[in-house]
XYZ file of C-alpha atoms in Angstrom:
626
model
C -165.284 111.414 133.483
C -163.193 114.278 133.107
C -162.110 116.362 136.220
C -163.065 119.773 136.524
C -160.789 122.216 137.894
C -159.637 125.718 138.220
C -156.634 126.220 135.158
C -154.358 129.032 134.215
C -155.699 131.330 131.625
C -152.681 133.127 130.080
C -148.907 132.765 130.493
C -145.687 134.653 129.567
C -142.932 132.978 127.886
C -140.279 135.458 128.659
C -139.602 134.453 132.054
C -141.740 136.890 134.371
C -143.606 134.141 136.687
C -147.524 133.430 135.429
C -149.816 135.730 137.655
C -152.356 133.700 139.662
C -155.704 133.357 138.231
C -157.553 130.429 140.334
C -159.822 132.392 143.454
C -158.314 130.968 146.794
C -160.154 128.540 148.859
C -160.560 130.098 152.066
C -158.534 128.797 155.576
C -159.844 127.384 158.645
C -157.719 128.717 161.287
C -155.044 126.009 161.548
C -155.076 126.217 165.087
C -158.694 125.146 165.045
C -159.475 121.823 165.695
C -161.766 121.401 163.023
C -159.375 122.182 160.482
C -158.921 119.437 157.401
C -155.188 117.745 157.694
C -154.939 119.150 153.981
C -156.846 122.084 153.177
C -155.513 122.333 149.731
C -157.364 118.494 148.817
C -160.838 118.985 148.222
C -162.819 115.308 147.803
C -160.261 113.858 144.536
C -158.357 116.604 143.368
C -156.099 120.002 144.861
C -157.383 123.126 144.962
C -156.181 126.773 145.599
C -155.924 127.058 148.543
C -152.617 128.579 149.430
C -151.843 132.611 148.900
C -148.546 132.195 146.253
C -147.308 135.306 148.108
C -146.948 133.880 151.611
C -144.793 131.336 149.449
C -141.121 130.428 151.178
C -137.888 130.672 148.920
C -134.991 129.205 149.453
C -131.529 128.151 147.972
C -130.065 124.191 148.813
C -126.938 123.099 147.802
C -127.111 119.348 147.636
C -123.798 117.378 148.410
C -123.463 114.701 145.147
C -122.174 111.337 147.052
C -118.815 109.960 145.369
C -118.650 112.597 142.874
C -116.190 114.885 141.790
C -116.590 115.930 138.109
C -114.544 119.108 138.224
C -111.562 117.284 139.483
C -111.029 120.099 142.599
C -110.582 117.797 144.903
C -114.423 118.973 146.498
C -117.298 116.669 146.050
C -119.919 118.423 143.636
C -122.479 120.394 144.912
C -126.013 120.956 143.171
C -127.671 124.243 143.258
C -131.588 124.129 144.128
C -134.413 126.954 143.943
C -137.444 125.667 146.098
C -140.442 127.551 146.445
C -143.253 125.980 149.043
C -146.128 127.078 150.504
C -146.202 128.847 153.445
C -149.132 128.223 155.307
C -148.159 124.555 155.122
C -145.055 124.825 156.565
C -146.380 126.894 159.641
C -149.083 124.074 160.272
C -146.489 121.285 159.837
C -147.863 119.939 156.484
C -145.877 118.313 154.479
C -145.726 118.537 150.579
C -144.336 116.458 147.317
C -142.328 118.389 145.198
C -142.293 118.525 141.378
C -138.653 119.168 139.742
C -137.650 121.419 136.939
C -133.973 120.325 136.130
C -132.279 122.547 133.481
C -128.868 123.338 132.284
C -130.399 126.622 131.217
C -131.004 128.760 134.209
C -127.822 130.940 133.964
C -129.697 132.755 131.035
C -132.423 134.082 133.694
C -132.440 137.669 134.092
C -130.245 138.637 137.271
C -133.443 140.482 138.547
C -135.280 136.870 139.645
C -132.820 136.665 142.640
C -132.664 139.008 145.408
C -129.605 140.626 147.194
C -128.619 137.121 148.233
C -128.874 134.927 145.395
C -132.380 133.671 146.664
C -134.265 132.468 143.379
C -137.932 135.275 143.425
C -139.119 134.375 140.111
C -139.581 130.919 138.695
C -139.975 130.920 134.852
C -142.415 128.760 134.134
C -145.930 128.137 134.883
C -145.095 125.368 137.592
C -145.162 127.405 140.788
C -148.004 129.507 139.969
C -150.091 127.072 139.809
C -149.123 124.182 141.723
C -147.667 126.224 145.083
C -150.938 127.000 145.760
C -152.406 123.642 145.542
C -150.256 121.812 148.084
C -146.746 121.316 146.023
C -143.155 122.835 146.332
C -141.501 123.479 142.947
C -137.712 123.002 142.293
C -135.430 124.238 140.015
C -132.181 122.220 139.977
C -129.045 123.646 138.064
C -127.516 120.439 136.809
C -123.943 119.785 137.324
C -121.662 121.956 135.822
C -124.203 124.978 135.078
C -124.771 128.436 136.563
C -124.841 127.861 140.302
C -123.902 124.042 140.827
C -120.164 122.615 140.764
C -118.926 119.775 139.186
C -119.270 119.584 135.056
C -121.771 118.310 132.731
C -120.818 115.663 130.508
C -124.062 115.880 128.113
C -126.610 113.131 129.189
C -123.822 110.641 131.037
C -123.021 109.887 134.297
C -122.252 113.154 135.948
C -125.130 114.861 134.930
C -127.815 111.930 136.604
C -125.848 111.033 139.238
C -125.903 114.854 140.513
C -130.214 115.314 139.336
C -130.358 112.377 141.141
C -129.337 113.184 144.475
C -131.853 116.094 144.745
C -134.027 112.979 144.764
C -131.942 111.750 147.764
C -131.850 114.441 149.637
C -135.512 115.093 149.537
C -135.751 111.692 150.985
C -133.029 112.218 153.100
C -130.369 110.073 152.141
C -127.910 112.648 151.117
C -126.692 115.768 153.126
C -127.701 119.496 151.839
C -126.942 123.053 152.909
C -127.513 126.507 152.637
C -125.635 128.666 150.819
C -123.662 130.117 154.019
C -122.976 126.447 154.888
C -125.542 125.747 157.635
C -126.937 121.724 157.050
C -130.258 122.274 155.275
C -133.024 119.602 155.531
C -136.142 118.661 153.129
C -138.305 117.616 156.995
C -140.972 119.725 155.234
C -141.132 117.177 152.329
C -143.067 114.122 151.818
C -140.342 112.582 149.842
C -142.562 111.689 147.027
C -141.096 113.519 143.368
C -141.922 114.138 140.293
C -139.854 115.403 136.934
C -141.143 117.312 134.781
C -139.810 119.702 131.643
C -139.046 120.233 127.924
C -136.202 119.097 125.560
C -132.881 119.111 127.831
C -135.296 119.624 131.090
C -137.045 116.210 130.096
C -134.471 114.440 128.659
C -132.493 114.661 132.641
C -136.171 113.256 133.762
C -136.121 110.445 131.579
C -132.386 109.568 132.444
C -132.907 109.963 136.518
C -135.894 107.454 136.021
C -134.021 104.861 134.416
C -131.856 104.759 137.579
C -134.672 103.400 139.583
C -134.242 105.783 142.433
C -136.519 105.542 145.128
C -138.975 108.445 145.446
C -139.464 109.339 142.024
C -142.558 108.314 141.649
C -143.475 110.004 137.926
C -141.990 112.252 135.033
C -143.295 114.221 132.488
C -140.840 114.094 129.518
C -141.874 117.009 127.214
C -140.227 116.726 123.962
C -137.606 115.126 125.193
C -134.590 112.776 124.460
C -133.891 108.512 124.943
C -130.915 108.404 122.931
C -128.116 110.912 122.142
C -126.859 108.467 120.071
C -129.958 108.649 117.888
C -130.560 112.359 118.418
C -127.557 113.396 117.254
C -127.545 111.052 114.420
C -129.782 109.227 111.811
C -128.381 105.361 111.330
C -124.873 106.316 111.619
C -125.084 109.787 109.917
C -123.897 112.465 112.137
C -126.769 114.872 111.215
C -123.924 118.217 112.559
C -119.991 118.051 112.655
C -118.848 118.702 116.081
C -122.180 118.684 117.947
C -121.703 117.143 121.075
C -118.510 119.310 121.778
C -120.978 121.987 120.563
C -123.637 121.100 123.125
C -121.158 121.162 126.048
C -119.311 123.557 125.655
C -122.804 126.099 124.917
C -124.542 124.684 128.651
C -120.862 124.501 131.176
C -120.051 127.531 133.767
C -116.425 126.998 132.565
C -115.975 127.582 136.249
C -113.358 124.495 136.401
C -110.552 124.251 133.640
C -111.549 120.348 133.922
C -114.964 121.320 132.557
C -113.088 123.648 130.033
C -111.133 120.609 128.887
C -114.372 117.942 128.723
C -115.464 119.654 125.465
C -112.696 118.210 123.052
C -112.639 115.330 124.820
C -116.505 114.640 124.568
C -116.312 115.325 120.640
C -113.498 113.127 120.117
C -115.286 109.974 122.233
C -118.396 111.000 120.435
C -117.021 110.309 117.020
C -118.172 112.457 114.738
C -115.611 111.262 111.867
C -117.202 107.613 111.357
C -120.933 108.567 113.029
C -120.597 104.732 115.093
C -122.014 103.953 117.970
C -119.871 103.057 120.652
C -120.114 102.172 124.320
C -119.631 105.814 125.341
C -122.618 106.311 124.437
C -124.303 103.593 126.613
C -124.719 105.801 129.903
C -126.222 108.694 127.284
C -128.859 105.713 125.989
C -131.674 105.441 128.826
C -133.708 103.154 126.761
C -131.476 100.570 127.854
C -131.905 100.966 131.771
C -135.646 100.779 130.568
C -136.145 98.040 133.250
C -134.922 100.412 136.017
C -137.592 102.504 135.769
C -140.228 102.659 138.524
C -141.582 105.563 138.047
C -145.158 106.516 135.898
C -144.239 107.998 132.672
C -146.050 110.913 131.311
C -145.322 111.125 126.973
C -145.502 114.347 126.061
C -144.129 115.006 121.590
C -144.784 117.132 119.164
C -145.510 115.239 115.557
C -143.864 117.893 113.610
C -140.653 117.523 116.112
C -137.752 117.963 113.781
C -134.966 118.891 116.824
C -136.085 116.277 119.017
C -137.399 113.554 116.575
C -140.171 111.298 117.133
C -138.442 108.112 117.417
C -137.229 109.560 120.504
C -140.268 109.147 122.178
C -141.419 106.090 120.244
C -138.352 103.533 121.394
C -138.598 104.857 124.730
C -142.679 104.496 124.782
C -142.098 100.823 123.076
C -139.690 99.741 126.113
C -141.786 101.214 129.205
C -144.756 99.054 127.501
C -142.641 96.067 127.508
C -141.834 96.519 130.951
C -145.210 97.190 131.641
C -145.127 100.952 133.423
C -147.876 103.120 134.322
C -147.952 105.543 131.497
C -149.944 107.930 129.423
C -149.093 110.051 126.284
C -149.860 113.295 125.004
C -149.234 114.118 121.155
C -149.634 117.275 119.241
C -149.504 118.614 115.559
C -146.553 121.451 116.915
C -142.891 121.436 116.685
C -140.893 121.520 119.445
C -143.025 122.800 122.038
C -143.986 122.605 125.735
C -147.145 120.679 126.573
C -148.251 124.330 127.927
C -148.552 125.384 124.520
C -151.931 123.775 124.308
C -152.759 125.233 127.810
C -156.076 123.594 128.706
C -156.125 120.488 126.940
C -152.700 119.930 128.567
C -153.049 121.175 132.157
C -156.610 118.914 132.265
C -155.001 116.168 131.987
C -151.144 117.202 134.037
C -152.816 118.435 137.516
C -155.109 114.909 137.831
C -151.501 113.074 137.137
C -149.766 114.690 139.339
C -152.534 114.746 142.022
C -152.854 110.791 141.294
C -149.005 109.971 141.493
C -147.736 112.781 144.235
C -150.524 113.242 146.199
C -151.854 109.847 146.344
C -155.280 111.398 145.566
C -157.734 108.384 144.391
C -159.248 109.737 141.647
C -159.610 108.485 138.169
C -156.718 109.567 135.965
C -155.678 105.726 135.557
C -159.222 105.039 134.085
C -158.996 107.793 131.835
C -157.781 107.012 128.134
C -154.418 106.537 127.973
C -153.771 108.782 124.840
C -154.509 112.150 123.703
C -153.730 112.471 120.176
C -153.812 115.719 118.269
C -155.398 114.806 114.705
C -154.333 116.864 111.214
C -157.378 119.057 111.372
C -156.200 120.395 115.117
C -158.871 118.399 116.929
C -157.779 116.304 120.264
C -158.915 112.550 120.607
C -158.845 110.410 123.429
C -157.888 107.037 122.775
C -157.902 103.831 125.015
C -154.543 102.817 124.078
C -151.237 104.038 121.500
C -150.678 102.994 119.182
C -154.140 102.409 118.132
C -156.136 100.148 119.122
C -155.645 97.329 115.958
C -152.533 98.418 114.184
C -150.774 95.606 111.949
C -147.473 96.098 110.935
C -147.657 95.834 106.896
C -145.199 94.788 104.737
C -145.388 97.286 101.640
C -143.683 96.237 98.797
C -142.178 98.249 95.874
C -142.065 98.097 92.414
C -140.729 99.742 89.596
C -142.111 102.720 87.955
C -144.286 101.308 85.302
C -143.915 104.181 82.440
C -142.325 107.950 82.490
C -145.789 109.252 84.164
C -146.344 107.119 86.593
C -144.198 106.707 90.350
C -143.054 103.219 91.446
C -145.631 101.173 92.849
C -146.104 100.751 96.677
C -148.487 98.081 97.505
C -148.965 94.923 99.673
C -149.196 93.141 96.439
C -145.505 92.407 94.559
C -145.156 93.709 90.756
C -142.451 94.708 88.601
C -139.114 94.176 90.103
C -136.310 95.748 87.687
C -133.677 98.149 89.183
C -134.270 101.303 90.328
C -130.845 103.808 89.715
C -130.620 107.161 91.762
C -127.944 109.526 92.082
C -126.984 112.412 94.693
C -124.654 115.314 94.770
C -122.315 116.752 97.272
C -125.237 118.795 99.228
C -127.770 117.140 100.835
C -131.608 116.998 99.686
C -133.941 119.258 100.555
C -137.803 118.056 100.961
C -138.693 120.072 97.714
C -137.742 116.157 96.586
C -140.749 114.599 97.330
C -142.774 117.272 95.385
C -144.496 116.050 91.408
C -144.016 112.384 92.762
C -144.822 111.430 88.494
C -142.569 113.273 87.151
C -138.919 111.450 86.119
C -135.833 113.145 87.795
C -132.773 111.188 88.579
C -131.973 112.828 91.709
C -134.951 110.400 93.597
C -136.566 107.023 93.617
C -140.870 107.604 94.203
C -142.952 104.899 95.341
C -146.925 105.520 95.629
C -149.536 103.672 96.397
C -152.523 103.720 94.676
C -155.331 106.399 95.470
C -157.362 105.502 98.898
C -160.872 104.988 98.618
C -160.811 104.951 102.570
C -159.149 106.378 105.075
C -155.598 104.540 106.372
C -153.927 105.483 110.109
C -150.134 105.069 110.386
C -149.755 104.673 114.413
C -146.182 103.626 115.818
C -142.857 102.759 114.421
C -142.070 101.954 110.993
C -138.868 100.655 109.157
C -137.064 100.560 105.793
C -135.419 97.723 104.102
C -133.128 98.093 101.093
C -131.059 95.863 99.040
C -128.613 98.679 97.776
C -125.428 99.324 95.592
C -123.321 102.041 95.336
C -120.642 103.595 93.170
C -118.083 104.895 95.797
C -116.799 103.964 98.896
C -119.492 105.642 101.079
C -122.778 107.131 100.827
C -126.182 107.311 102.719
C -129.462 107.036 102.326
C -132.742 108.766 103.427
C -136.396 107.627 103.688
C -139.569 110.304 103.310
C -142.811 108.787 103.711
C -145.630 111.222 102.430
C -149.022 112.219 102.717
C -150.149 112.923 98.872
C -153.483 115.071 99.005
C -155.506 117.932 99.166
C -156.276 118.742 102.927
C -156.626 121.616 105.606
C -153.622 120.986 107.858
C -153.228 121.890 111.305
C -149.715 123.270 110.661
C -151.126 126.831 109.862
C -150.750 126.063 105.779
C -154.199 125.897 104.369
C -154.909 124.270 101.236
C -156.605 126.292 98.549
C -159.077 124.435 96.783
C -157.853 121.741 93.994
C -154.233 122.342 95.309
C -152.438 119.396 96.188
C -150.797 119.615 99.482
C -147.650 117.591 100.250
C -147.043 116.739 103.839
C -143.587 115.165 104.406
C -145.384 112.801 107.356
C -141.942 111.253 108.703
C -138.546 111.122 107.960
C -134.896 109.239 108.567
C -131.823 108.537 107.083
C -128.903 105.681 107.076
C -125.156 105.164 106.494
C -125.162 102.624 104.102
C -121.699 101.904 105.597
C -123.559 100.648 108.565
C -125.319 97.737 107.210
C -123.995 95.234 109.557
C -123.893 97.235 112.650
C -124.017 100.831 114.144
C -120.934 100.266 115.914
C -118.688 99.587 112.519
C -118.562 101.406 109.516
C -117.360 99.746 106.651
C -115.745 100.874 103.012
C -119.003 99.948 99.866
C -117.379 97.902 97.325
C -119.032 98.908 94.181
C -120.436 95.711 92.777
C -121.618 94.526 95.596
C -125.368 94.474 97.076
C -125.835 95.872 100.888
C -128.870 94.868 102.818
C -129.378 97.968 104.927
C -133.040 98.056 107.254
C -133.353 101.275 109.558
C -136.305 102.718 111.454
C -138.413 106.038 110.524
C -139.461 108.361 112.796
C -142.699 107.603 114.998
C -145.827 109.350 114.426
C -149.629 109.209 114.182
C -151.428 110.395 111.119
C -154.164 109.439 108.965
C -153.885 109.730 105.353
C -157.513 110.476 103.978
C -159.412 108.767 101.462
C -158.245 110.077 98.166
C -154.808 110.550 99.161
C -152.056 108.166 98.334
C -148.808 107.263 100.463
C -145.257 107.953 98.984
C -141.906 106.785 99.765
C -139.320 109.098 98.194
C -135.566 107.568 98.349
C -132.711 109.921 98.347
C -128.517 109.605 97.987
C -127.325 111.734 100.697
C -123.556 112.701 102.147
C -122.879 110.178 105.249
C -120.766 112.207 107.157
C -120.582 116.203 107.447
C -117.364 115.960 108.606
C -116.047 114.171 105.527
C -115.915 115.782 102.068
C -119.006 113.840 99.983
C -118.778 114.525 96.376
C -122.035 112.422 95.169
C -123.004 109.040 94.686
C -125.361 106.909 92.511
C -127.247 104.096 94.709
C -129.210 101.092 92.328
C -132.170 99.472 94.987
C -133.382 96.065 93.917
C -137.200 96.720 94.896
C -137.685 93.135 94.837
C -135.866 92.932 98.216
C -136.916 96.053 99.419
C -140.163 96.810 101.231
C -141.843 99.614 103.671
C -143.079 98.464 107.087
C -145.156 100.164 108.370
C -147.591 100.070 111.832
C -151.249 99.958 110.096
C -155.206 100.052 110.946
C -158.054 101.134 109.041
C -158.778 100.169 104.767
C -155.689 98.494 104.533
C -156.909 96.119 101.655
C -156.842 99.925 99.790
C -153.304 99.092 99.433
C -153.362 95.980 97.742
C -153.564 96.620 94.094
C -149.998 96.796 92.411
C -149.472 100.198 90.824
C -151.393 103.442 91.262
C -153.882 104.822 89.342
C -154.035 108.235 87.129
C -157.348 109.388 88.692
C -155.409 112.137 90.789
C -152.967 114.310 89.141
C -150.005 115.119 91.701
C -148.289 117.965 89.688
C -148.348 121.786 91.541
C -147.442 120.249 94.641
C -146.481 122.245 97.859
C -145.143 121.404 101.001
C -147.322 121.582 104.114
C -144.688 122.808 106.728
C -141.554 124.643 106.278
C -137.962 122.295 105.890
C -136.928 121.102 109.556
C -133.649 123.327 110.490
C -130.406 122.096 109.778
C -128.049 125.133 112.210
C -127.134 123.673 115.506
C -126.964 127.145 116.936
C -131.238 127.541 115.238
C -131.657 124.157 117.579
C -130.405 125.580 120.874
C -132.757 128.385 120.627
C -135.481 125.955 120.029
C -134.027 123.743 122.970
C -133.969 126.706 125.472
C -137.388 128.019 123.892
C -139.010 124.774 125.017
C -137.282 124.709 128.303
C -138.960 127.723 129.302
């Protein structure tokens, strides 16, 4: 049954606060004795029923116990914007707050504050809508940006500990104050949280949760990060020189010359030179504290996520089911993007959650399916379960390319086994390599399967398994599986008819250096074979009857911070396979070699190359923090 609601009709992403849409539910004098406890509940779901205008404001400085990042001898303080309604503070009713961490709110125009630093304008479309249904909204400045004290140290300890104890004081565990000083208490709040935000703004929900603190009771990651390990590289491959010194320096006040001094010392720890994984990066890995969590777990990812890759969301999904947590997951066809972006079909399905989880409203949102998938052609499904319902993993294996006109085969049947030789350069590949998959080029090993008579669905995780040699000391290696066909995509490119449209479904690439661990990279000996397996991406696509999967193999630099000068890689396909998370006509992928019926010369890509400038990925980060 869906729930019906009132829902916000436009918004405006440049930081002026949403203007109210939903008609207000008319008080009972609260002074009447016939007045309902909660006037903003109406049967299983909030309603409008507070004026956003009579809304209090107000600035908290939360004390962060034991902690004192900037080294001033002070412990570090976090800066909070609240914004509650009114009318329930005056009758004594108290509210659950939903949290909007960010290290981003020093960009915000000077004219949301007033004379005295009190936060007026809240950019997003949080407090719009949910002020006047019974919620406060905060916007925390994590440690060591704009307002708050202390320094961020990208991910680790500092930042959660001090996100964290907004928690704690809300619950009143840890002391807060105004900004002149005076002891400021949350005894308007019900203690019951909930995180919510894109890229960096979900990534600090996903690490506070896997503390286990008491009174978070659900997050919404948007787009949002597990691993900085893993988002900052690919298998070992640092995918920019100098990026975590990058990221900290671009979010820290520099208002401590400790902070100042963090940045070289978080690019050294991080490693950039040898792209291993360490255990510095431990505290900035929340899949690990997966077993911490106890609060419900809201997925939101885009598919076409090339800043914050799917495999993000995918580990981090995989562990909360192991642990079994309350959860639900929302994926789209977009790139780095709020969940807003899809307005309706997202706010449906956000205001019964949060109703559910924060106001302890028994309605049905843990009936409901527990995925909402976005398919190719822009549609959204509701599913009981991701990944689908049925998926097999399947072994794939590969084979040789049988003649000059014909790619490798890629099949669940084995074939011809004889070497396959590739050879890279100095820069690394673009995707215009997975383009005329049957046409010889040395630069690329092609795999296909044969032409689908039925539909396939990828759902979930795959991996890829090499047995590899190379001719110099280092090299890596990277793994594009694609969607061969002619098809009307969702990502604004529409095929022309008889045009064959490439879509480069996932991708991932590996340090072949790294075969026996992340943690050590090792020197290649040139006669000698490396078995190398690494995961792709996650996603969810179907690949349409009459289109054929492709794996496309390319030799890639393994470090940017090392001078690469090209490298030829020989794969044994006889000990190398595709893995991949099937359902559907998966027999169609048991004949050995593909077939001529459809000619895959012309080719274009579906969706522009992902970007490659760090600075091109902040603006996307603080885009989809907004």
């Amino acid at each position: 049954m869906r729930i019906s609601r009132n829902k916000p009709r436009t918004a405006f992403r440049t930081g002026v606060a949403l203007l109210a849409t939903a008609t207000l539910v008319p008080l009972a004098s609260l002074t009447a004795t016939a007045a309902p406890a909660k006037p903003f509940v109406q049967g299983t779901e909030t309603v409008a029923a507070y004026d956003y205008d009579n809304a209090i404001h107000e600035r908290v400085e939360v004390e962060v116990p034991g902690v004192d990042g900037d080294a001033n001898g002070i412990k570090d303080r976090v800066s909070v914007d609240l914004i509650r309604p009114g009318e329930a503070a005056r009758a004594g009713i108290d509210v659950p707050v939903i949290i909007q961490a960010s290290p981003y709110y020093a960009g915000d125009s000077k004219t949301y504050f007033d004379a005295k630093g009190t936060r007026q304008v809240f950019g997003s479309w949080l407090d719009n809508y949910f002020v006047p249904r019974g919620y406060a909204v905060a916007f925390v400045d994590m440690p060591g940006t704009f307002r708050s004290t202390g320094c961020s140290d990208v991910g680790a300890d500092l930042e959660v500990k001090g996100t964290k104890a907004v928690i704690d004081w809300l619950n009143h565990r840890v002391p807060g104050y105004t900004p002149a000083g005076a002891p400021a208490k949350a005894d308007w709040s019900t203690g019951k949280t909930g995180m919510i935000g894109a890229s960096w703004n979900g990534t600090i929900a996903n690490s506070v949760a896997s503390t286990g603190v008491e009174g978070l009771e659900t997050i919404v990651p948007i787009a949002a990060i597990s691993s900085w390990y893993d988002y900052t590289r690919g298998f070992g491959v640092p995918f920019f020189d100098k990026y975590m010194g990058f990221l900290h320096d671009y979010v820290s006040n520099d208002a401590s010359p400790r902070c100042v001094q963090m940045t070289n010392e978080i690019e050294r720890a991080s490693d950039t030179p040898t792209g291993s994984y360490s255990k510095w990066w431990d505290p900035r890995n929340y899949r690990l504290d997966a077993s911490k969590v106890k609060a419900s777990v809201y997925v939101v990812h885009g598919l076409g996520d090339e800043n914050v890759k799917t495999r993000q969301f995918g580990e981090w999904w995989d562990k909360l089911a192991k642990r079994g947590v309350p959860r639900k997951i929302f994926l789209h066809q977009g790139v780095h993007l709020d969940g807003f972006s899809f307005r309706d079909e997202w706010v449906d399905r956000l205001h019964p959650w949060f109703d559910y989880w924060l106001q302890g409203l028994q309605n049905d949102v843990m009936e409901t399916p527990q995925a909402t998938v976005q398919r190719e052609d822009g549609s959204f499904v509701d599913e009981a379960r991701w990944p689908a319902a049925g998926s097999t993993r399947t072994k794939l294996n590969l084979s040789k390319p049988l003649n000059a006109d014909a790619g490798g085969g890629l099949s669940i049947a084995s074939a011809s086994t004889a070497p396959v030789t590739f050879t890279g350069t100095a820069r690394p590949s673009t995707d215009t390599a997975v383009l005329n998959p049957t046409t010889t080029k040395p630069d690329r090993a092609v795999f296909l399967s044969d032409e689908l008579t039925q539909p396939v669905r990828l759902s979930g995780t795959g991996k890829v398994t090499v047995k590899v040699k190379v001719n110099k000391a280092a090299a890596g290696i990277k793994a594009r599986l694609v969607d061969y066909g002619t098809a009307t995509r969702y990502t604004n490119v529409t095929s022309k008819p008889n045009t064959k449209v490439v879509s480069v479904v996932v991708r991932n690439l590996a340090d072949i250096g790294h075969y026996k661990s992340l943690k050590h990279k090792v020197p290649l000996q040139s006669r000698q074979w490396y078995d190398l397996t690494f995961e792709l991406n996650a996603d969810d696509v179907v690949f349409a009857a009459g289109h054929r999967l492709g794996l496309v193999l390319t030799v890639e630099p393994d470090n940017p911070s090392i001078p690469f000068t090209g490298a030829t890689v020989t794969l044994d396909p006889a000990k190398s396979s595709l893995t991949l998370p099937l359902t559907g006509a998966i027999s169609n992928l048991s004949t050995v070699s593909p077939n001529s019926k459809a000619e895959l010369s012309g080719s274009r890509l579906a969706q522009p190359e992902p970007v490659t400038d760090p600075a091109e990925l902040m603006r996307q980060f603080i885009q989809a923090s907004r």
